[in-house]
Amino acid sequence: MARFRDVLSNKNFLLLWLGQIVSQFGDRLNQMALVALVSLIAPGSSMAMAKVLACTLLPSVLVGPFAGAYVDRWDKRWTMVVCDLLRAGLVLFLVLALYWRLSLVPVYILVFLTFSVTRFFLPSKLAIVPELVAPKKLLVANSLASVTNLIAGMGSFALGGILVAQVGYRTALSVDAVTYLVSSVFLVMMVLPRVPRQAEPSVERKDGTRAGGLGRLLQEIREGIDLLWQHSESRFLLGKLGVLWAGCGVVSVVMVVFLQQSLNTVTEGLGVLVSFLVAGLFVGALGYGRLGGRYRRNRVMCSSLTAAGVLLLAAVLGVGSTGNAVLASVLTFTLGVVVAPMAVSSMTLVHEVVPENMHGRVFSSVMVVGDLAFLVCMLLASALSEVIGQEPILLGVGVVFVLLGPMGWGLQPRMAVSPSVTPR
């Protein structure tokens, strides 16, 4: 099985990987700067913070499907380059707008536009991986792509918080813009074979005429959605990720309050737990990248979801009754270890079972399902927790994970498996 050094010896993949480490550090810095900005303009307003979060998620639903269709048409590398340049420009424009008027209105608008551009960048980044590495190295490449997020996350929030406190949110946002520019330079340095551009196909209507323009675009989006629903592998992927992201939406809000009350902490203890979670995700992604080729993707995802449910139940019952920070740290680290393979498997499964010319549409559709499930369940859980409390909701999520985890274990997906490895 290919090892990490084999993938990193690929110059093109190495450039993509390094560029994303830089830009995703900037993303974390951006988040801390926005938190500081909202706290300055609307101190103590949870609604203002919720509006900013909504501006980051709504583009997935409103723009994502169209972005995926265009990504499948365009050159993926140059799409990413243009997206990085646009995001750098939007962030710098936000800095200038805040000098002119300290208001949340430009923040909402420019955050929405920035994340709308990101809807084109993310599926391009995911879809370009099979163009950079051989099929037998996809699992390792996707593991390293996941590790990119975790490297940027390890300490980035803490470092970003310190930087924002020292230099202010305007300078922090300016640094974020620079990271997008650095990422674009890495992407430009990639050398990929020139692929002749094919004529965009027209779509035949029911009356026998040919559709073009918007009609063709809408048909391509529909093809991506149809592919997700027609094949058992895609339905399995959507179901598992939908459940996971719905649970994450619930936990992202309710668990914070639960831990604050159980551990008698506000931010310090939560920061430590986030560090343990990120460390667990890092270890899980690395371990699965080295050993995961021995196991079927669907079984890995089933096992991960079930194990996550068990650990969530243990955390709620154990930490809730004891208030033990050490126990919370151990369970949080272990949760990261068992969830990481699910994220890596989902990306690899799409690469293996979906035609390459539809990767953009399928990845965008998967993101829409995940973000929508996250947003809806986050809002519902926040309101419900005010009525019944945090523990019943968290226990319910754990039970759902445990019950739905085994579903799909017997699926026989059409996977490209290395002849030297026999999946269990």
Tab-separated table of C-alpha atoms in Angstrom:
chain	number	residue	atom	x	y	z
A	1	MET	CA	0.000	0.000	0.000
A	2	ALA	CA	1.189	3.478	-0.825
A	3	ARG	CA	2.523	5.405	2.127
A	4	PHE	CA	2.348	9.081	2.885
A	5	ARG	CA	5.836	9.790	1.595
A	6	ASP	CA	4.906	8.242	-1.761
A	7	VAL	CA	2.000	10.669	-2.144
A	8	LEU	CA	3.990	13.675	-0.926
A	9	SER	CA	6.725	12.850	-3.449
A	10	ASN	CA	4.140	13.820	-6.071
A	11	LYS	CA	5.013	17.491	-6.657
A	12	ASN	CA	1.525	18.502	-7.734
A	13	PHE	CA	-0.167	16.948	-4.725
A	14	LEU	CA	2.489	18.392	-2.401
A	15	LEU	CA	1.822	21.897	-3.749
A	16	LEU	CA	-1.925	21.461	-3.288
A	17	TRP	CA	-1.403	20.134	0.247
A	18	LEU	CA	0.952	22.928	1.327
A	19	GLY	CA	-1.248	25.616	-0.169
A	20	GLN	CA	-4.249	24.353	1.760
A	21	ILE	CA	-2.365	24.282	5.054
A	22	VAL	CA	-1.613	27.985	4.581
A	23	SER	CA	-5.078	29.045	3.427
A	24	GLN	CA	-6.904	27.021	6.071
A	25	PHE	CA	-4.819	28.616	8.783
A	26	GLY	CA	-6.086	31.875	7.330
A	27	ASP	CA	-9.643	30.554	7.536
A	28	ARG	CA	-9.254	29.888	11.262
A	29	LEU	CA	-7.774	33.347	11.712
A	30	ASN	CA	-10.734	34.761	9.791
A	31	GLN	CA	-13.177	33.029	12.138
A	32	MET	CA	-11.479	34.443	15.230
A	33	ALA	CA	-11.429	37.917	13.672
A	34	LEU	CA	-15.161	37.701	12.910
A	35	VAL	CA	-15.880	36.605	16.485
A	36	ALA	CA	-13.944	39.607	17.782
A	37	LEU	CA	-15.694	41.928	15.333
A	38	VAL	CA	-19.201	40.728	16.203
A	39	SER	CA	-18.385	40.955	19.918
A	40	LEU	CA	-17.225	44.548	19.419
A	41	ILE	CA	-20.206	45.725	17.368
A	42	ALA	CA	-22.926	43.655	19.098
A	43	PRO	CA	-21.543	42.508	22.461
A	44	GLY	CA	-23.432	39.590	23.978
A	45	SER	CA	-25.675	39.130	20.925
A	46	SER	CA	-26.079	35.454	20.085
A	47	MET	CA	-28.401	36.432	17.220
A	48	ALA	CA	-25.662	38.465	15.536
A	49	MET	CA	-23.297	35.494	15.790
A	50	ALA	CA	-26.001	33.168	14.458
A	51	LYS	CA	-26.526	35.455	11.450
A	52	VAL	CA	-22.819	35.311	10.614
A	53	LEU	CA	-22.908	31.501	10.892
A	54	ALA	CA	-25.981	31.401	8.655
A	55	CYS	CA	-24.117	33.491	6.060
A	56	THR	CA	-21.408	30.819	5.973
A	57	LEU	CA	-23.876	27.920	5.513
A	58	LEU	CA	-26.557	29.342	3.217
A	59	PRO	CA	-24.246	29.503	0.158
A	60	SER	CA	-23.967	25.714	0.327
A	61	VAL	CA	-27.718	25.386	-0.203
A	62	LEU	CA	-28.237	28.310	-2.580
A	63	VAL	CA	-25.027	28.208	-4.637
A	64	GLY	CA	-23.640	24.707	-4.095
A	65	PRO	CA	-25.658	22.774	-6.717
A	66	PHE	CA	-24.880	25.319	-9.474
A	67	ALA	CA	-21.222	25.482	-8.426
A	68	GLY	CA	-20.830	21.716	-8.732
A	69	ALA	CA	-22.192	21.707	-12.283
A	70	TYR	CA	-19.794	24.462	-13.364
A	71	VAL	CA	-16.835	22.798	-11.640
A	72	ASP	CA	-17.360	19.706	-13.794
A	73	ARG	CA	-17.136	21.914	-16.893
A	74	TRP	CA	-14.174	24.082	-15.925
A	75	ASP	CA	-10.483	23.439	-15.415
A	76	LYS	CA	-10.370	22.595	-11.702
A	77	ARG	CA	-6.940	24.044	-10.958
A	78	TRP	CA	-7.690	27.430	-12.507
A	79	THR	CA	-11.091	27.450	-10.863
A	80	MET	CA	-9.306	27.155	-7.511
A	81	VAL	CA	-6.817	29.894	-8.445
A	82	VAL	CA	-9.587	32.323	-9.412
A	83	CYS	CA	-11.528	31.453	-6.240
A	84	ASP	CA	-8.491	32.187	-4.062
A	85	LEU	CA	-7.958	35.555	-5.780
A	86	LEU	CA	-11.636	36.465	-5.426
A	87	ARG	CA	-11.681	35.506	-1.747
A	88	ALA	CA	-8.552	37.560	-1.101
A	89	GLY	CA	-10.188	40.543	-2.776
A	90	LEU	CA	-13.452	40.147	-0.839
A	91	VAL	CA	-11.663	39.930	2.507
A	92	LEU	CA	-9.587	43.035	1.734
A	93	PHE	CA	-12.752	44.853	0.632
A	94	LEU	CA	-14.308	43.939	3.993
A	95	VAL	CA	-11.321	45.497	5.770
A	96	LEU	CA	-11.764	48.707	3.775
A	97	ALA	CA	-15.523	48.719	4.371
A	98	LEU	CA	-14.970	48.465	8.127
A	99	TYR	CA	-12.676	51.496	8.029
A	100	TRP	CA	-15.497	53.397	6.344
A	101	ARG	CA	-18.315	52.153	8.595
A	102	LEU	CA	-18.192	49.857	11.612
A	103	SER	CA	-21.356	47.887	10.923
A	104	LEU	CA	-22.421	44.248	10.659
A	105	VAL	CA	-24.252	44.811	7.363
A	106	PRO	CA	-21.099	44.651	5.179
A	107	VAL	CA	-19.924	41.724	7.292
A	108	TYR	CA	-23.054	39.716	6.479
A	109	ILE	CA	-22.867	40.562	2.779
A	110	LEU	CA	-19.161	39.915	2.285
A	111	VAL	CA	-19.132	36.752	4.401
A	112	PHE	CA	-21.984	35.426	2.264
A	113	LEU	CA	-20.133	36.320	-0.959
A	114	THR	CA	-16.844	34.852	0.293
A	115	PHE	CA	-18.433	31.553	1.216
A	116	SER	CA	-20.350	31.541	-2.073
A	117	VAL	CA	-16.993	31.607	-3.860
A	118	THR	CA	-15.820	28.852	-1.507
A	119	ARG	CA	-18.689	26.689	-2.837
A	120	PHE	CA	-16.789	26.600	-6.144
A	121	PHE	CA	-13.406	26.051	-4.495
A	122	LEU	CA	-14.214	23.073	-2.263
A	123	PRO	CA	-15.650	20.668	-4.878
A	124	SER	CA	-12.788	21.640	-7.205
A	125	LYS	CA	-10.258	20.734	-4.511
A	126	LEU	CA	-11.942	17.401	-3.808
A	127	ALA	CA	-12.482	16.541	-7.476
A	128	ILE	CA	-8.912	17.328	-8.566
A	129	VAL	CA	-7.293	14.700	-6.326
A	130	PRO	CA	-7.844	11.778	-8.780
A	131	GLU	CA	-6.094	13.871	-11.451
A	132	LEU	CA	-3.003	14.174	-9.251
A	133	VAL	CA	-2.500	10.663	-7.856
A	134	ALA	CA	-2.930	7.083	-9.031
A	135	PRO	CA	-6.158	5.242	-8.069
A	136	LYS	CA	-4.362	2.961	-5.592
A	137	LYS	CA	-3.106	6.050	-3.716
A	138	LEU	CA	-6.477	7.776	-3.368
A	139	LEU	CA	-7.037	6.620	0.201
A	140	VAL	CA	-3.661	7.954	1.355
A	141	ALA	CA	-4.149	11.202	-0.563
A	142	ASN	CA	-7.571	11.769	0.994
A	143	SER	CA	-6.152	10.988	4.429
A	144	LEU	CA	-3.520	13.666	3.933
A	145	ALA	CA	-6.166	16.076	2.662
A	146	SER	CA	-8.056	15.527	5.911
A	147	VAL	CA	-4.853	15.925	7.887
A	148	THR	CA	-4.428	19.316	6.180
A	149	ASN	CA	-7.525	20.565	7.967
A	150	LEU	CA	-6.297	19.183	11.260
A	151	ILE	CA	-2.788	20.615	10.962
A	152	ALA	CA	-4.352	24.013	10.357
A	153	GLY	CA	-6.720	23.436	13.265
A	154	MET	CA	-4.126	22.302	15.805
A	155	GLY	CA	-3.384	25.462	17.681
A	156	SER	CA	-4.720	27.727	14.906
A	157	PHE	CA	-7.691	28.855	16.953
A	158	ALA	CA	-5.502	29.575	19.962
A	159	LEU	CA	-2.823	31.297	17.860
A	160	GLY	CA	-5.494	33.168	15.917
A	161	GLY	CA	-7.089	34.348	19.141
A	162	ILE	CA	-3.768	35.667	20.406
A	163	LEU	CA	-3.008	37.348	17.080
A	164	VAL	CA	-6.416	39.016	16.897
A	165	ALA	CA	-6.032	40.264	20.470
A	166	GLN	CA	-2.579	41.677	19.721
A	167	VAL	CA	-3.024	43.243	16.285
A	168	GLY	CA	-6.805	43.657	15.934
A	169	TYR	CA	-9.377	42.138	13.639
A	170	ARG	CA	-8.485	44.347	10.641
A	171	THR	CA	-4.876	43.168	10.540
A	172	ALA	CA	-5.993	39.574	11.117
A	173	LEU	CA	-8.382	39.780	8.169
A	174	SER	CA	-5.575	41.252	6.032
A	175	VAL	CA	-3.348	38.285	6.939
A	176	ASP	CA	-6.201	35.968	5.937
A	177	ALA	CA	-6.295	37.632	2.501
A	178	VAL	CA	-2.546	37.064	2.137
A	179	THR	CA	-2.965	33.338	2.873
A	180	TYR	CA	-5.408	33.070	-0.050
A	181	LEU	CA	-2.817	34.708	-2.291
A	182	VAL	CA	-0.124	32.284	-1.094
A	183	SER	CA	-2.463	29.361	-1.799
A	184	SER	CA	-3.059	30.646	-5.348
A	185	VAL	CA	0.712	30.819	-5.946
A	186	PHE	CA	1.102	27.156	-4.920
A	187	LEU	CA	-1.725	26.206	-7.289
A	188	VAL	CA	-0.201	28.124	-10.208
A	189	MET	CA	3.085	26.236	-9.654
A	190	MET	CA	1.352	22.911	-10.293
A	191	VAL	CA	2.123	21.393	-13.709
A	192	LEU	CA	-0.739	19.323	-15.072
A	193	PRO	CA	-1.134	17.778	-18.534
A	194	ARG	CA	-3.160	19.952	-20.873
A	195	VAL	CA	-6.517	18.337	-21.560
A	196	PRO	CA	-8.329	19.419	-24.755
A	197	ARG	CA	-11.542	21.206	-23.917
A	198	GLN	CA	-14.604	19.307	-25.040
A	199	ALA	CA	-17.673	20.974	-26.426
A	200	GLU	CA	-20.374	21.330	-23.824
A	201	PRO	CA	-23.134	18.849	-24.660
A	202	SER	CA	-26.661	19.994	-25.219
A	203	VAL	CA	-29.516	18.245	-23.461
A	204	GLU	CA	-32.417	16.620	-25.244
A	205	ARG	CA	-35.842	17.708	-24.026
A	206	LYS	CA	-38.874	15.465	-23.940
A	207	ASP	CA	-40.162	17.058	-27.162
A	208	GLY	CA	-36.966	16.096	-28.987
A	209	THR	CA	-35.421	19.591	-29.112
A	210	ARG	CA	-32.008	20.367	-27.678
A	211	ALA	CA	-31.623	22.537	-24.570
A	212	GLY	CA	-28.699	24.839	-23.995
A	213	GLY	CA	-27.616	27.502	-21.515
A	214	LEU	CA	-29.663	27.435	-18.325
A	215	GLY	CA	-31.599	24.370	-19.445
A	216	ARG	CA	-28.377	22.401	-19.881
A	217	LEU	CA	-27.086	23.597	-16.516
A	218	LEU	CA	-30.253	22.561	-14.691
A	219	GLN	CA	-30.165	19.191	-16.426
A	220	GLU	CA	-26.575	18.625	-15.298
A	221	ILE	CA	-27.539	19.449	-11.714
A	222	ARG	CA	-30.425	16.999	-11.969
A	223	GLU	CA	-28.062	14.325	-13.305
A	224	GLY	CA	-25.856	14.724	-10.261
A	225	ILE	CA	-28.841	14.434	-7.909
A	226	ASP	CA	-30.217	11.451	-9.849
A	227	LEU	CA	-26.864	9.692	-9.565
A	228	LEU	CA	-26.914	10.120	-5.795
A	229	TRP	CA	-30.378	8.576	-5.514
A	230	GLN	CA	-30.125	5.851	-8.167
A	231	HIS	CA	-27.079	4.024	-6.812
A	232	SER	CA	-26.965	2.224	-3.496
A	233	GLU	CA	-23.428	3.444	-2.784
A	234	SER	CA	-24.453	7.094	-3.129
A	235	ARG	CA	-27.619	6.658	-1.056
A	236	PHE	CA	-25.559	4.957	1.632
A	237	LEU	CA	-23.056	7.818	1.607
A	238	LEU	CA	-25.765	10.480	1.816
A	239	GLY	CA	-27.569	8.665	4.612
A	240	LYS	CA	-24.511	8.173	6.788
A	241	LEU	CA	-23.142	11.674	6.287
A	242	GLY	CA	-26.588	13.203	6.745
A	243	VAL	CA	-26.955	11.461	10.114
A	244	LEU	CA	-23.430	12.421	11.168
A	245	TRP	CA	-23.805	16.093	10.232
A	246	ALA	CA	-27.251	16.317	11.784
A	247	GLY	CA	-25.748	14.972	15.008
A	248	CYS	CA	-22.827	17.388	14.728
A	249	GLY	CA	-25.298	20.253	14.352
A	250	VAL	CA	-26.997	19.217	17.577
A	251	VAL	CA	-23.759	18.631	19.460
A	252	SER	CA	-22.123	21.868	18.260
A	253	VAL	CA	-24.532	23.915	20.357
A	254	VAL	CA	-25.991	21.659	23.018
A	255	MET	CA	-22.744	19.928	23.978
A	256	VAL	CA	-21.016	23.255	24.608
A	257	VAL	CA	-23.575	24.243	27.234
A	258	PHE	CA	-23.564	20.721	28.688
A	259	LEU	CA	-19.771	20.726	29.117
A	260	GLN	CA	-19.748	24.229	30.538
A	261	GLN	CA	-22.196	23.138	33.231
A	262	SER	CA	-20.645	19.709	33.868
A	263	LEU	CA	-17.028	20.917	34.029
A	264	ASN	CA	-17.802	24.317	35.540
A	265	THR	CA	-15.888	26.152	32.820
A	266	VAL	CA	-16.598	28.799	30.214
A	267	THR	CA	-13.862	28.800	27.576
A	268	GLU	CA	-10.657	27.392	29.070
A	269	GLY	CA	-11.876	23.814	29.473
A	270	LEU	CA	-13.637	23.870	26.124
A	271	GLY	CA	-10.452	24.966	24.399
A	272	VAL	CA	-8.580	22.025	25.908
A	273	LEU	CA	-11.296	19.591	24.795
A	274	VAL	CA	-11.245	20.977	21.247
A	275	SER	CA	-7.492	20.386	21.197
A	276	PHE	CA	-8.008	16.762	22.255
A	277	LEU	CA	-10.697	16.312	19.602
A	278	VAL	CA	-8.461	17.707	16.862
A	279	ALA	CA	-5.568	15.526	18.065
A	280	GLY	CA	-7.838	12.473	17.890
A	281	LEU	CA	-8.966	13.385	14.373
A	282	PHE	CA	-5.317	13.768	13.374
A	283	VAL	CA	-4.344	10.355	14.744
A	284	GLY	CA	-7.435	8.719	13.254
A	285	ALA	CA	-6.814	10.168	9.783
A	286	LEU	CA	-3.155	9.154	9.800
A	287	GLY	CA	-3.873	5.660	11.088
A	288	TYR	CA	-6.671	5.030	8.634
A	289	GLY	CA	-4.569	6.345	5.765
A	290	ARG	CA	-1.933	3.703	6.506
A	291	LEU	CA	-4.195	0.756	7.346
A	292	GLY	CA	-7.621	1.556	5.929
A	293	GLY	CA	-7.082	-0.107	2.544
A	294	ARG	CA	-7.700	-3.465	4.212
A	295	TYR	CA	-11.340	-2.658	4.964
A	296	ARG	CA	-14.387	-1.870	2.874
A	297	ARG	CA	-15.325	1.808	2.934
A	298	ASN	CA	-18.954	1.164	3.855
A	299	ARG	CA	-17.996	-0.998	6.840
A	300	VAL	CA	-15.567	1.631	8.064
A	301	MET	CA	-18.312	4.284	7.943
A	302	CYS	CA	-20.794	1.986	9.738
A	303	SER	CA	-18.277	1.172	12.467
A	304	SER	CA	-17.283	4.823	12.889
A	305	LEU	CA	-20.863	6.019	13.335
A	306	THR	CA	-21.679	3.262	15.830
A	307	ALA	CA	-18.498	3.891	17.844
A	308	ALA	CA	-19.220	7.644	17.857
A	309	GLY	CA	-22.657	6.935	19.333
A	310	VAL	CA	-21.217	4.748	22.082
A	311	LEU	CA	-18.611	7.366	22.993
A	312	LEU	CA	-21.208	10.154	23.004
A	313	LEU	CA	-23.400	8.151	25.391
A	314	ALA	CA	-20.383	7.442	27.606
A	315	ALA	CA	-19.443	11.131	27.648
A	316	VAL	CA	-22.922	12.315	28.585
A	317	LEU	CA	-23.418	9.704	31.310
A	318	GLY	CA	-19.853	9.674	32.619
A	319	VAL	CA	-18.919	13.338	32.464
A	320	GLY	CA	-22.413	14.451	33.440
A	321	SER	CA	-22.333	12.430	36.659
A	322	THR	CA	-18.685	12.928	37.644
A	323	GLY	CA	-17.652	16.273	36.138
A	324	ASN	CA	-14.250	14.670	35.508
A	325	ALA	CA	-12.196	16.709	33.028
A	326	VAL	CA	-9.686	13.879	32.463
A	327	LEU	CA	-12.477	11.493	31.470
A	328	ALA	CA	-13.915	14.146	29.156
A	329	SER	CA	-10.514	14.623	27.510
A	330	VAL	CA	-9.972	10.881	26.958
A	331	LEU	CA	-13.444	10.375	25.498
A	332	THR	CA	-13.098	13.449	23.276
A	333	PHE	CA	-9.741	12.269	21.917
A	334	THR	CA	-11.146	8.790	21.234
A	335	LEU	CA	-14.185	10.297	19.527
A	336	GLY	CA	-11.872	12.110	17.121
A	337	VAL	CA	-9.997	8.880	16.380
A	338	VAL	CA	-13.160	6.955	15.443
A	339	VAL	CA	-14.820	9.749	13.438
A	340	ALA	CA	-11.812	10.592	11.227
A	341	PRO	CA	-11.993	7.366	9.137
A	342	MET	CA	-15.607	8.169	8.281
A	343	ALA	CA	-14.643	11.509	6.734
A	344	VAL	CA	-11.760	9.990	4.765
A	345	SER	CA	-13.869	7.032	3.589
A	346	SER	CA	-16.642	9.288	2.313
A	347	MET	CA	-14.277	11.244	0.045
A	348	THR	CA	-12.578	8.092	-1.224
A	349	LEU	CA	-15.919	6.367	-1.829
A	350	VAL	CA	-17.046	9.209	-4.104
A	351	HIS	CA	-13.762	9.070	-6.028
A	352	GLU	CA	-14.114	5.325	-6.507
A	353	VAL	CA	-17.755	4.908	-7.499
A	354	VAL	CA	-18.671	8.200	-9.220
A	355	PRO	CA	-17.593	9.010	-12.804
A	356	GLU	CA	-14.850	11.637	-12.824
A	357	ASN	CA	-16.849	14.049	-14.986
A	358	MET	CA	-19.517	14.228	-12.239
A	359	HIS	CA	-17.279	14.639	-9.176
A	360	GLY	CA	-18.002	18.359	-8.854
A	361	ARG	CA	-21.779	17.930	-8.883
A	362	VAL	CA	-21.746	14.980	-6.512
A	363	PHE	CA	-19.384	16.597	-3.990
A	364	SER	CA	-21.492	19.770	-4.047
A	365	SER	CA	-24.685	17.779	-3.474
A	366	VAL	CA	-23.104	15.919	-0.567
A	367	MET	CA	-22.025	19.257	0.954
A	368	VAL	CA	-25.546	20.641	0.552
A	369	VAL	CA	-27.012	17.661	2.426
A	370	GLY	CA	-24.431	17.935	5.197
A	371	ASP	CA	-24.646	21.692	5.693
A	372	LEU	CA	-28.451	21.737	5.539
A	373	ALA	CA	-28.717	18.899	8.061
A	374	PHE	CA	-26.221	20.682	10.318
A	375	LEU	CA	-28.013	24.035	10.162
A	376	VAL	CA	-31.571	22.727	10.643
A	377	CYS	CA	-30.677	20.389	13.505
A	378	MET	CA	-28.555	23.042	15.207
A	379	LEU	CA	-31.484	25.460	15.280
A	380	LEU	CA	-34.024	22.828	16.366
A	381	ALA	CA	-31.764	21.446	19.108
A	382	SER	CA	-31.046	24.937	20.433
A	383	ALA	CA	-34.760	25.626	20.824
A	384	LEU	CA	-35.570	22.157	22.220
A	385	SER	CA	-32.775	22.280	24.802
A	386	GLU	CA	-34.453	25.280	26.391
A	387	VAL	CA	-37.463	23.048	27.107
A	388	ILE	CA	-36.075	19.611	28.017
A	389	GLY	CA	-32.418	20.345	28.801
A	390	GLN	CA	-29.177	19.179	27.211
A	391	GLU	CA	-28.758	15.598	28.438
A	392	PRO	CA	-31.895	14.071	26.840
A	393	ILE	CA	-30.992	15.577	23.473
A	394	LEU	CA	-27.381	14.359	23.575
A	395	LEU	CA	-28.435	10.896	24.711
A	396	GLY	CA	-30.932	10.802	21.855
A	397	VAL	CA	-28.202	11.608	19.326
A	398	GLY	CA	-26.007	8.851	20.783
A	399	VAL	CA	-28.816	6.297	20.533
A	400	VAL	CA	-29.552	7.306	16.917
A	401	PHE	CA	-25.879	6.875	15.985
A	402	VAL	CA	-25.759	3.431	17.593
A	403	LEU	CA	-28.992	2.245	15.957
A	404	LEU	CA	-28.333	3.617	12.474
A	405	GLY	CA	-24.612	2.870	12.410
A	406	PRO	CA	-24.869	-0.816	11.376
A	407	MET	CA	-27.246	-0.059	8.479
A	408	GLY	CA	-25.403	-0.673	5.219
A	409	TRP	CA	-22.826	-3.087	6.652
A	410	GLY	CA	-23.660	-5.731	4.042
A	411	LEU	CA	-23.532	-3.333	1.077
A	412	GLN	CA	-21.232	-4.525	-1.699
A	413	PRO	CA	-20.025	-1.280	-3.279
A	414	ARG	CA	-18.290	-1.228	-6.647
A	415	MET	CA	-14.820	-0.251	-5.464
A	416	ALA	CA	-11.431	-0.191	-7.093
A	417	VAL	CA	-9.498	-2.381	-4.671
A	418	SER	CA	-5.816	-3.099	-4.962
A	419	PRO	CA	-5.259	-6.767	-5.925
A	420	SER	CA	-2.741	-7.127	-3.138
A	421	VAL	CA	-5.310	-6.225	-0.483
A	422	THR	CA	-8.394	-8.221	0.373
A	423	PRO	CA	-11.007	-6.068	2.114
A	424	ARG	CA	-12.677	-7.622	5.141
